[in-house]
Every structure is written in C-alpha cells, then in structure tokens.
Amino acid sequence: MRAVVYERTGPSSVLQLRERPLPEPGPGQVRVRVAVSGVNPTDWKARAGTTGAPLATPKVPNQDGAGTVDTVGAGVDTFGPGDRVWLWDVAWQTDEGTAQEYVVVPVERVVALPDGESFDTGASLGIPALTAHRALTAHEDGPARLAPGALDGRVVLVTGGAGAVSHAAIQLAVWAGATVLTTVSGAAKAALAQAAGAHHVINYREEDVPARVREISPRGADVIVDVAVVANIGDDIAAIAPGGTVAVYAVDTDEPLTMPVRPAMTPNLRLQFVLTYTVTNQQKADAVAAVSAALADGALRVGEEHGLPITRFPLAETAAAHDAVEAGTVGKVLIDIP
C-alpha cells in the first residue's frame, strides 16, 4: 500500500510517498481503507517539530480521516467490512496517521458515518468538532454533552468565524439551541459564517465587538469560543456575561496572556483552555457522542455552501496540503486517497 511518511521532523519536504506492507489489525482493532484524510494545524506542527532530529520510527501524519472498514481484529463486533466510518486522534501517541491507503485504528477511535454523509464531512470532524464541543461545554453551569435544546437561552460568541473549529462551533451551538454570534475580518468570511448558520456576524475591523454583542444580548455572551485570546482578551472581558466562560484553543504563540484582573473578577469570568487530545475520557466520549448525534441530524455539513470551503490534494501532494494549512488557507484542506 502507499503511505506518506517522515523520518525526521522539519519542513514539509520531509514527507515522502512510500510503499509499505499492508498492516493487520490486532485484537480490538479495525483496519480502515482511507478515502479522505483531513489536515489540521496540529498535523503540520507535529511534523515540523522543534529539533529536526531523526525519529525512532517513520511516522505517517494526520489525525482525521474517513473511509470504509476493510477488516476487523479479534473481539470487534461493532463494525464489519464495508461499514463507512470517520476517525479521530489517529496519530495521537502513535506512528500511524491517516495519510495512507489503509490504517489500523483502535475500535474506540472509529465512529459510524451515516450513509447520507460524505467522506469529506467525516474527514472534517475529528479535531475541529471535538475541540468545538469541549469549548461549548466548558461553562460551569453548562451541559456536559450537547443535544438539541441543551443551549437554549444561551448566547455564544465564536471568534474568527471562518475557521474549521469555529465553523464546527457555530453549527454545534445552533444545533443545541444557542443564539450564535461570530466575528470575522471581512465580507467574504462573513458570508461563510452566515452559511454556517451564525445568527449575527460582527466585522471586528469595522465594529466595536463588545458594543455589538451587548446590543444583541445586553447581558453579554455566556460562552466565548476564542481562537486568539492574546489579542482578544480585552474584548472578551468586555463582552462576557456574568459567570461566563472564555474557552481558549489554537494559541499559536508563547506570548504571555496579559489581562486586567479587576474587570475580569467583576463578572466572575472563567478561562478554560482546551486541547482535545488531553481532555478526560468522559469529556471525549461525550464529544464523540454529541458530534455523532449532530451528524445524524444533518447539523454538521461542509463545503462552501455550508460555510467551509474545501481545498483538495492527492496523496502524493501531502506536503503541499500541509503547506496550505500552514499558510492559513480558509476552509478545510483534504487529501483524496483514491
């Protein structure tokens, strides 16, 4: 089978297309014929590393993907050959990601993909949707698992509304009953956020974000899902509702977070940092279950018409796919594995 591997960390040029033996699933494992591999910022960052040192064993990149069950190992009775599935955290603490024709995965990281949903959708879930779920459930008095009506009466502000996590957060929050506001930098991204289902879109380059939030919701936002907290913390404090939570993800800098203490104390603001890999097992189980339910309800959709444009690459151009994500390509970058 064909697989993309890297033997040392570094620039995307370390990624090489190789022939590898077809792996066999062990007990509790599933072998999946990958149709589409999803690329996230975490994928190129893991590949880039910090030292450029040789790795103990070659690694296949990419956490997310979707495809068809090929065969199962002993003890697996929840899936069988031909079942359509999506995958999450495939490369986390392993050497095997989804940038290959077949991948062997523990059964608990394999989730049924409804017949009516595309492999594109399945490969776009994983990191973005599970991160979004944890952010949306971080409020002290919020639900542990999203479902229709779980966020009724709540106001959610999603910053950077045209990104993959923010897209999932908008769709999940709308599905769960929240009033959803989002910030964007221009008209094109505003159109994407509206297509995703956001009720109110705020251009942060032209409008006073806290003022607009309080115009829409005088008490402020109960949950703020923030992609750039270092830049946004002042607006977050000014826009938060009493007892509200700012859920922070995707911080790309080691710059210290500096914030005024008294203004944050007044509303009893809570900061919740989110890394989907290291949430508790129960939080991950709740996220997978809720995302699956939203998917079954048709609430999680991808494509430009749903607010998440797709940029495609073939498996042989995985390096270019990583470069596209690193360059900030709007929407979702996917790798086709025919």
CSV table of C-alpha atoms in Angstrom, one decimal:
chain,number,residue,atom,x,y,z
A,1,MET,CA,0.0,0.0,0.0
A,2,ARG,CA,1.0,3.6,-0.4
A,3,ALA,CA,1.7,5.8,2.6
A,4,VAL,CA,3.2,9.3,3.3
A,5,VAL,CA,5.9,9.1,5.9
A,6,TYR,CA,8.5,11.3,7.5
A,7,GLU,CA,11.7,10.0,9.3
A,8,ARG,CA,12.7,13.3,10.8
A,9,THR,CA,10.8,16.5,11.8
A,10,GLY,CA,11.2,19.5,9.7
A,11,PRO,CA,9.7,21.3,6.7
A,12,SER,CA,7.1,19.7,4.5
A,13,SER,CA,9.8,18.4,2.2
A,14,VAL,CA,10.5,15.6,4.8
A,15,LEU,CA,7.2,14.0,3.7
A,16,GLN,CA,7.8,11.1,1.3
A,17,LEU,CA,5.4,8.8,-0.5
A,18,ARG,CA,6.4,5.2,0.1
A,19,GLU,CA,5.3,1.6,-0.4
A,20,ARG,CA,4.6,-0.2,2.9
A,21,PRO,CA,3.3,-3.6,3.9
A,22,LEU,CA,-0.5,-3.9,4.5
A,23,PRO,CA,-0.9,-3.8,8.3
A,24,GLU,CA,-3.0,-6.5,10.0
A,25,PRO,CA,-5.4,-5.5,12.8
A,26,GLY,CA,-4.9,-7.0,16.3
A,27,PRO,CA,-7.4,-7.6,19.0
A,28,GLY,CA,-9.8,-4.7,19.4
A,29,GLN,CA,-8.5,-3.0,16.2
A,30,VAL,CA,-10.1,-2.1,12.9
A,31,ARG,CA,-8.4,-1.7,9.5
A,32,VAL,CA,-9.9,1.1,7.5
A,33,ARG,CA,-9.4,1.8,3.8
A,34,VAL,CA,-9.0,5.6,4.0
A,35,ALA,CA,-10.9,7.6,1.4
A,36,VAL,CA,-10.1,11.1,2.6
A,37,SER,CA,-7.6,12.4,5.1
A,38,GLY,CA,-8.2,15.7,6.9
A,39,VAL,CA,-5.3,18.1,7.6
A,40,ASN,CA,-5.3,20.3,10.7
A,41,PRO,CA,-2.7,22.8,12.0
A,42,THR,CA,-1.7,20.3,14.6
A,43,ASP,CA,-0.6,17.9,11.8
A,44,TRP,CA,1.9,20.3,10.2
A,45,LYS,CA,3.1,21.5,13.7
A,46,ALA,CA,3.8,17.9,14.8
A,47,ARG,CA,5.7,17.2,11.5
A,48,ALA,CA,7.6,20.4,11.8
A,49,GLY,CA,8.8,19.6,15.3
A,50,THR,CA,11.3,21.8,17.1
A,51,THR,CA,14.6,20.0,16.6
A,52,GLY,CA,14.7,18.4,13.2
A,53,ALA,CA,16.1,15.3,14.8
A,54,PRO,CA,15.7,11.8,13.3
A,55,LEU,CA,12.7,9.8,14.6
A,56,ALA,CA,13.0,6.4,16.2
A,57,THR,CA,10.5,5.1,13.6
A,58,PRO,CA,8.9,6.6,10.5
A,59,LYS,CA,5.7,8.4,11.1
A,60,VAL,CA,2.5,8.8,9.0
A,61,PRO,CA,0.9,12.3,9.5
A,62,ASN,CA,-2.7,13.4,10.0
A,63,GLN,CA,-5.2,12.8,12.8
A,64,ASP,CA,-8.5,12.8,11.0
A,65,GLY,CA,-10.0,10.8,8.2
A,66,ALA,CA,-12.9,8.8,6.8
A,67,GLY,CA,-13.3,5.7,4.8
A,68,THR,CA,-14.6,2.1,4.8
A,69,VAL,CA,-13.9,-0.7,7.2
A,70,ASP,CA,-11.7,-3.3,5.4
A,71,THR,CA,-11.4,-6.0,8.2
A,72,VAL,CA,-11.5,-6.2,11.9
A,73,GLY,CA,-9.4,-7.8,14.6
A,74,ALA,CA,-10.5,-10.3,17.3
A,75,GLY,CA,-13.2,-9.1,19.7
A,76,VAL,CA,-14.6,-6.4,17.4
A,77,ASP,CA,-18.3,-6.9,16.8
A,78,THR,CA,-19.4,-3.3,16.3
A,79,PHE,CA,-18.1,-2.9,12.8
A,80,GLY,CA,-17.7,-5.1,9.8
A,81,PRO,CA,-16.2,-4.9,6.3
A,82,GLY,CA,-17.9,-2.2,4.1
A,83,ASP,CA,-19.0,0.0,7.0
A,84,ARG,CA,-18.5,3.7,6.4
A,85,VAL,CA,-16.7,5.4,9.3
A,86,TRP,CA,-14.9,8.5,10.4
A,87,LEU,CA,-11.8,8.5,12.6
A,88,TRP,CA,-10.4,10.7,15.4
A,89,ASP,CA,-7.0,11.2,17.1
A,90,VAL,CA,-5.5,8.5,14.8
A,91,ALA,CA,-1.9,9.8,15.1
A,92,TRP,CA,-2.0,10.8,18.7
A,93,GLN,CA,0.8,9.0,20.5
A,94,THR,CA,1.2,6.6,17.6
A,95,ASP,CA,3.2,6.4,14.4
A,96,GLU,CA,0.2,5.8,12.2
A,97,GLY,CA,-1.9,8.7,10.8
A,98,THR,CA,-4.4,8.8,8.0
A,99,ALA,CA,-2.2,9.9,5.1
A,100,GLN,CA,-2.1,6.4,3.8
A,101,GLU,CA,-4.3,3.9,1.9
A,102,TYR,CA,-5.0,1.7,4.9
A,103,VAL,CA,-4.7,2.4,8.6
A,104,VAL,CA,-5.2,0.2,11.7
A,105,VAL,CA,-7.0,2.0,14.5
A,106,PRO,CA,-8.3,1.0,18.0
A,107,VAL,CA,-12.0,0.4,17.6
A,108,GLU,CA,-12.9,3.2,20.1
A,109,ARG,CA,-11.5,5.8,17.6
A,110,VAL,CA,-13.8,4.5,14.9
A,111,VAL,CA,-17.2,6.1,14.5
A,112,ALA,CA,-20.1,5.2,12.1
A,113,LEU,CA,-20.6,7.6,9.3
A,114,PRO,CA,-24.2,7.9,8.2
A,115,ASP,CA,-24.9,6.7,4.6
A,116,GLY,CA,-26.1,10.1,3.6
A,117,GLU,CA,-22.9,11.9,4.7
A,118,SER,CA,-19.8,12.3,2.5
A,119,PHE,CA,-16.3,11.1,3.4
A,120,ASP,CA,-15.4,14.8,3.1
A,121,THR,CA,-17.7,15.5,6.1
A,122,GLY,CA,-16.3,12.6,8.0
A,123,ALA,CA,-12.7,13.7,7.5
A,124,SER,CA,-13.5,17.2,8.6
A,125,LEU,CA,-14.8,16.3,12.0
A,126,GLY,CA,-12.2,14.9,14.4
A,127,ILE,CA,-10.0,17.7,15.8
A,128,PRO,CA,-12.3,20.6,14.8
A,129,ALA,CA,-15.7,19.3,16.0
A,130,LEU,CA,-14.4,17.6,19.2
A,131,THR,CA,-12.5,20.8,20.1
A,132,ALA,CA,-15.6,22.8,19.5
A,133,HIS,CA,-17.7,20.5,21.6
A,134,ARG,CA,-15.4,20.9,24.6
A,135,ALA,CA,-15.3,24.6,24.2
A,136,LEU,CA,-19.1,24.9,24.1
A,137,THR,CA,-19.5,22.7,27.2
A,138,ALA,CA,-16.9,24.4,29.3
A,139,HIS,CA,-19.3,26.7,31.1
A,140,GLU,CA,-19.7,26.0,34.8
A,141,ASP,CA,-23.4,25.5,34.6
A,142,GLY,CA,-23.5,24.2,31.0
A,143,PRO,CA,-24.3,20.7,29.7
A,144,ALA,CA,-21.6,18.0,29.6
A,145,ARG,CA,-23.0,16.8,26.3
A,146,LEU,CA,-24.6,18.9,23.6
A,147,ALA,CA,-28.0,17.9,22.3
A,148,PRO,CA,-31.0,19.7,20.8
A,149,GLY,CA,-32.1,22.2,23.4
A,150,ALA,CA,-29.0,21.9,25.6
A,151,LEU,CA,-28.0,25.5,25.0
A,152,ASP,CA,-31.5,27.0,24.8
A,153,GLY,CA,-31.3,30.6,26.1
A,154,ARG,CA,-27.6,30.7,26.0
A,155,VAL,CA,-25.6,33.3,23.9
A,156,VAL,CA,-22.4,32.0,22.3
A,157,LEU,CA,-19.7,34.2,20.7
A,158,VAL,CA,-17.3,32.5,18.3
A,159,THR,CA,-14.3,34.5,17.3
A,160,GLY,CA,-12.8,34.0,13.8
A,161,GLY,CA,-15.9,32.6,12.4
A,162,ALA,CA,-14.5,31.2,9.1
A,163,GLY,CA,-12.1,28.7,10.6
A,164,ALA,CA,-12.6,24.9,10.9
A,165,VAL,CA,-13.1,24.8,14.7
A,166,SER,CA,-15.2,28.0,14.6
A,167,HIS,CA,-17.3,26.5,11.8
A,168,ALA,CA,-18.0,23.4,13.9
A,169,ALA,CA,-18.7,25.5,17.0
A,170,ILE,CA,-21.2,27.6,15.1
A,171,GLN,CA,-23.0,24.6,13.7
A,172,LEU,CA,-23.0,22.7,17.0
A,173,ALA,CA,-24.1,25.7,19.0
A,174,VAL,CA,-27.0,26.4,16.6
A,175,TRP,CA,-28.0,22.7,16.7
A,176,ALA,CA,-28.0,22.8,20.6
A,177,GLY,CA,-30.3,25.9,20.6
A,178,ALA,CA,-27.9,28.8,21.3
A,179,THR,CA,-28.0,32.3,19.9
A,180,VAL,CA,-24.7,32.4,18.0
A,181,LEU,CA,-22.6,35.5,17.3
A,182,THR,CA,-19.3,35.4,15.5
A,183,THR,CA,-16.6,37.8,14.5
A,184,VAL,CA,-14.9,38.0,11.1
A,185,SER,CA,-12.4,40.2,9.3
A,186,GLY,CA,-14.3,40.9,6.1
A,187,ALA,CA,-17.3,40.3,3.8
A,188,ALA,CA,-16.1,37.0,2.3
A,189,LYS,CA,-15.6,35.4,5.7
A,190,ALA,CA,-18.9,37.0,6.9
A,191,ALA,CA,-20.7,35.1,4.1
A,192,LEU,CA,-19.1,31.8,5.2
A,193,ALA,CA,-20.1,32.4,8.8
A,194,GLN,CA,-23.7,33.1,7.7
A,195,ALA,CA,-23.7,30.0,5.6
A,196,ALA,CA,-22.6,28.0,8.7
A,197,GLY,CA,-25.6,29.3,10.5
A,198,ALA,CA,-24.4,32.1,12.7
A,199,HIS,CA,-27.3,34.4,13.7
A,200,HIS,CA,-25.2,37.6,14.0
A,201,VAL,CA,-21.9,38.3,12.2
A,202,ILE,CA,-19.6,41.1,13.5
A,203,ASN,CA,-16.8,42.6,11.5
A,204,TYR,CA,-14.2,43.2,14.1
A,205,ARG,CA,-12.2,45.5,11.9
A,206,GLU,CA,-15.1,47.9,11.4
A,207,GLU,CA,-17.2,47.4,14.6
A,208,ASP,CA,-16.9,47.6,18.3
A,209,VAL,CA,-17.2,43.9,19.2
A,210,PRO,CA,-18.3,44.2,22.9
A,211,ALA,CA,-20.8,47.0,22.0
A,212,ARG,CA,-22.3,44.9,19.2
A,213,VAL,CA,-22.5,41.9,21.5
A,214,ARG,CA,-24.3,43.8,24.2
A,215,GLU,CA,-26.6,45.4,21.6
A,216,ILE,CA,-27.7,41.9,20.6
A,217,SER,CA,-27.5,40.5,24.2
A,218,PRO,CA,-27.5,43.1,26.9
A,219,ARG,CA,-26.1,40.7,29.5
A,220,GLY,CA,-23.3,39.6,27.1
A,221,ALA,CA,-22.1,36.2,25.9
A,222,ASP,CA,-22.3,33.2,28.2
A,223,VAL,CA,-19.6,31.3,26.3
A,224,ILE,CA,-16.9,32.8,24.1
A,225,VAL,CA,-15.0,30.3,21.9
A,226,ASP,CA,-11.8,32.1,21.2
A,227,VAL,CA,-9.1,31.3,18.6
A,228,ALA,CA,-6.9,34.3,19.5
A,229,VAL,CA,-7.2,35.1,23.2
A,230,VAL,CA,-4.0,37.1,23.5
A,231,ALA,CA,-5.4,39.7,21.0
A,232,ASN,CA,-9.0,39.4,22.1
A,233,ILE,CA,-8.9,39.2,25.9
A,234,GLY,CA,-9.9,42.9,26.4
A,235,ASP,CA,-12.9,42.4,24.2
A,236,ASP,CA,-13.7,39.1,25.8
A,237,ILE,CA,-13.8,40.6,29.2
A,238,ALA,CA,-16.0,43.5,28.0
A,239,ALA,CA,-18.4,41.1,26.2
A,240,ILE,CA,-18.7,38.3,28.7
A,241,ALA,CA,-21.9,37.7,30.7
A,242,PRO,CA,-21.9,37.3,34.5
A,243,GLY,CA,-20.4,33.9,35.3
A,244,GLY,CA,-19.4,33.4,31.6
A,245,THR,CA,-16.6,31.3,30.3
A,246,VAL,CA,-13.9,32.1,27.7
A,247,ALA,CA,-12.8,28.8,26.1
A,248,VAL,CA,-9.4,29.2,24.6
A,249,TYR,CA,-7.9,27.0,21.8
A,250,ALA,CA,-5.3,27.1,19.0
A,251,VAL,CA,-3.0,29.6,20.6
A,252,ASP,CA,0.0,29.9,18.2
A,253,THR,CA,2.3,31.9,20.4
A,254,ASP,CA,4.2,31.6,23.7
A,255,GLU,CA,3.5,35.2,24.3
A,256,PRO,CA,2.1,35.7,27.9
A,257,LEU,CA,-1.5,36.4,28.3
A,258,THR,CA,-1.8,39.8,30.0
A,259,MET,CA,-5.2,40.8,31.3
A,260,PRO,CA,-6.7,43.3,33.8
A,261,VAL,CA,-7.7,41.4,37.0
A,262,ARG,CA,-10.5,43.6,38.4
A,263,PRO,CA,-12.6,43.8,35.2
A,264,ALA,CA,-12.3,40.0,34.9
A,265,MET,CA,-13.3,39.5,38.5
A,266,THR,CA,-16.4,41.6,38.3
A,267,PRO,CA,-18.3,39.2,36.0
A,268,ASN,CA,-16.7,36.1,37.7
A,269,LEU,CA,-15.2,35.3,34.3
A,270,ARG,CA,-13.8,31.8,33.9
A,271,LEU,CA,-10.9,30.9,31.5
A,272,GLN,CA,-10.9,27.4,30.1
A,273,PHE,CA,-8.0,26.3,28.0
A,274,VAL,CA,-8.9,23.5,25.6
A,275,LEU,CA,-6.7,20.8,24.0
A,276,THR,CA,-8.8,18.0,22.7
A,277,TYR,CA,-6.1,15.3,23.0
A,278,THR,CA,-5.8,15.7,26.8
A,279,VAL,CA,-9.4,16.1,27.9
A,280,THR,CA,-10.8,13.4,30.2
A,281,ASN,CA,-12.1,10.2,28.8
A,282,GLN,CA,-15.6,11.1,29.7
A,283,GLN,CA,-15.3,14.5,28.0
A,284,LYS,CA,-14.0,12.9,24.8
A,285,ALA,CA,-16.8,10.2,24.9
A,286,ASP,CA,-19.4,13.0,25.4
A,287,ALA,CA,-17.9,14.9,22.5
A,288,VAL,CA,-17.9,11.9,20.1
A,289,ALA,CA,-21.5,11.0,21.0
A,290,ALA,CA,-22.7,14.6,20.6
A,291,VAL,CA,-20.9,15.0,17.2
A,292,SER,CA,-22.4,11.7,16.0
A,293,ALA,CA,-25.9,12.8,17.0
A,294,ALA,CA,-25.4,16.2,15.3
A,295,LEU,CA,-24.1,14.4,12.2
A,296,ALA,CA,-27.1,12.1,12.2
A,297,ASP,CA,-29.4,15.2,12.4
A,298,GLY,CA,-27.7,16.8,9.4
A,299,ALA,CA,-26.4,19.6,11.5
A,300,LEU,CA,-22.7,19.3,10.6
A,301,ARG,CA,-22.0,20.0,6.9
A,302,VAL,CA,-19.0,21.0,4.9
A,303,GLY,CA,-18.4,22.7,1.6
A,304,GLU,CA,-18.6,26.4,0.7
A,305,GLU,CA,-22.4,26.3,0.6
A,306,HIS,CA,-22.2,25.4,4.3
A,307,GLY,CA,-19.5,27.9,5.2
A,308,LEU,CA,-16.4,25.6,5.0
A,309,PRO,CA,-14.8,25.7,1.5
A,310,ILE,CA,-12.8,22.5,0.6
A,311,THR,CA,-9.3,22.6,-0.9
A,312,ARG,CA,-8.2,19.2,-2.2
A,313,PHE,CA,-4.9,17.5,-2.8
A,314,PRO,CA,-3.9,14.0,-3.9
A,315,LEU,CA,-2.0,11.7,-1.5
A,316,ALA,CA,1.3,12.3,-3.4
A,317,GLU,CA,0.9,16.1,-2.7
A,318,THR,CA,0.5,15.8,1.1
A,319,ALA,CA,3.4,18.2,1.6
A,320,ALA,CA,1.5,20.8,-0.4
A,321,ALA,CA,-1.6,20.1,1.7
A,322,HIS,CA,0.4,20.8,4.9
A,323,ASP,CA,1.8,24.0,3.4
A,324,ALA,CA,-1.7,25.1,2.5
A,325,VAL,CA,-2.8,24.7,6.1
A,326,GLU,CA,0.3,26.4,7.4
A,327,ALA,CA,-0.3,29.3,5.1
A,328,GLY,CA,-3.8,29.8,6.5
A,329,THR,CA,-6.0,28.5,3.7
A,330,VAL,CA,-9.6,29.4,4.5
A,331,GLY,CA,-11.8,26.4,5.0
A,332,LYS,CA,-10.8,22.7,5.2
A,333,VAL,CA,-7.8,21.1,3.4
A,334,LEU,CA,-8.5,17.4,2.5
A,335,ILE,CA,-6.3,14.7,0.9
A,336,ASP,CA,-8.0,12.3,-1.6
A,337,ILE,CA,-6.8,8.7,-1.4
A,338,PRO,CA,-8.4,7.0,-4.4
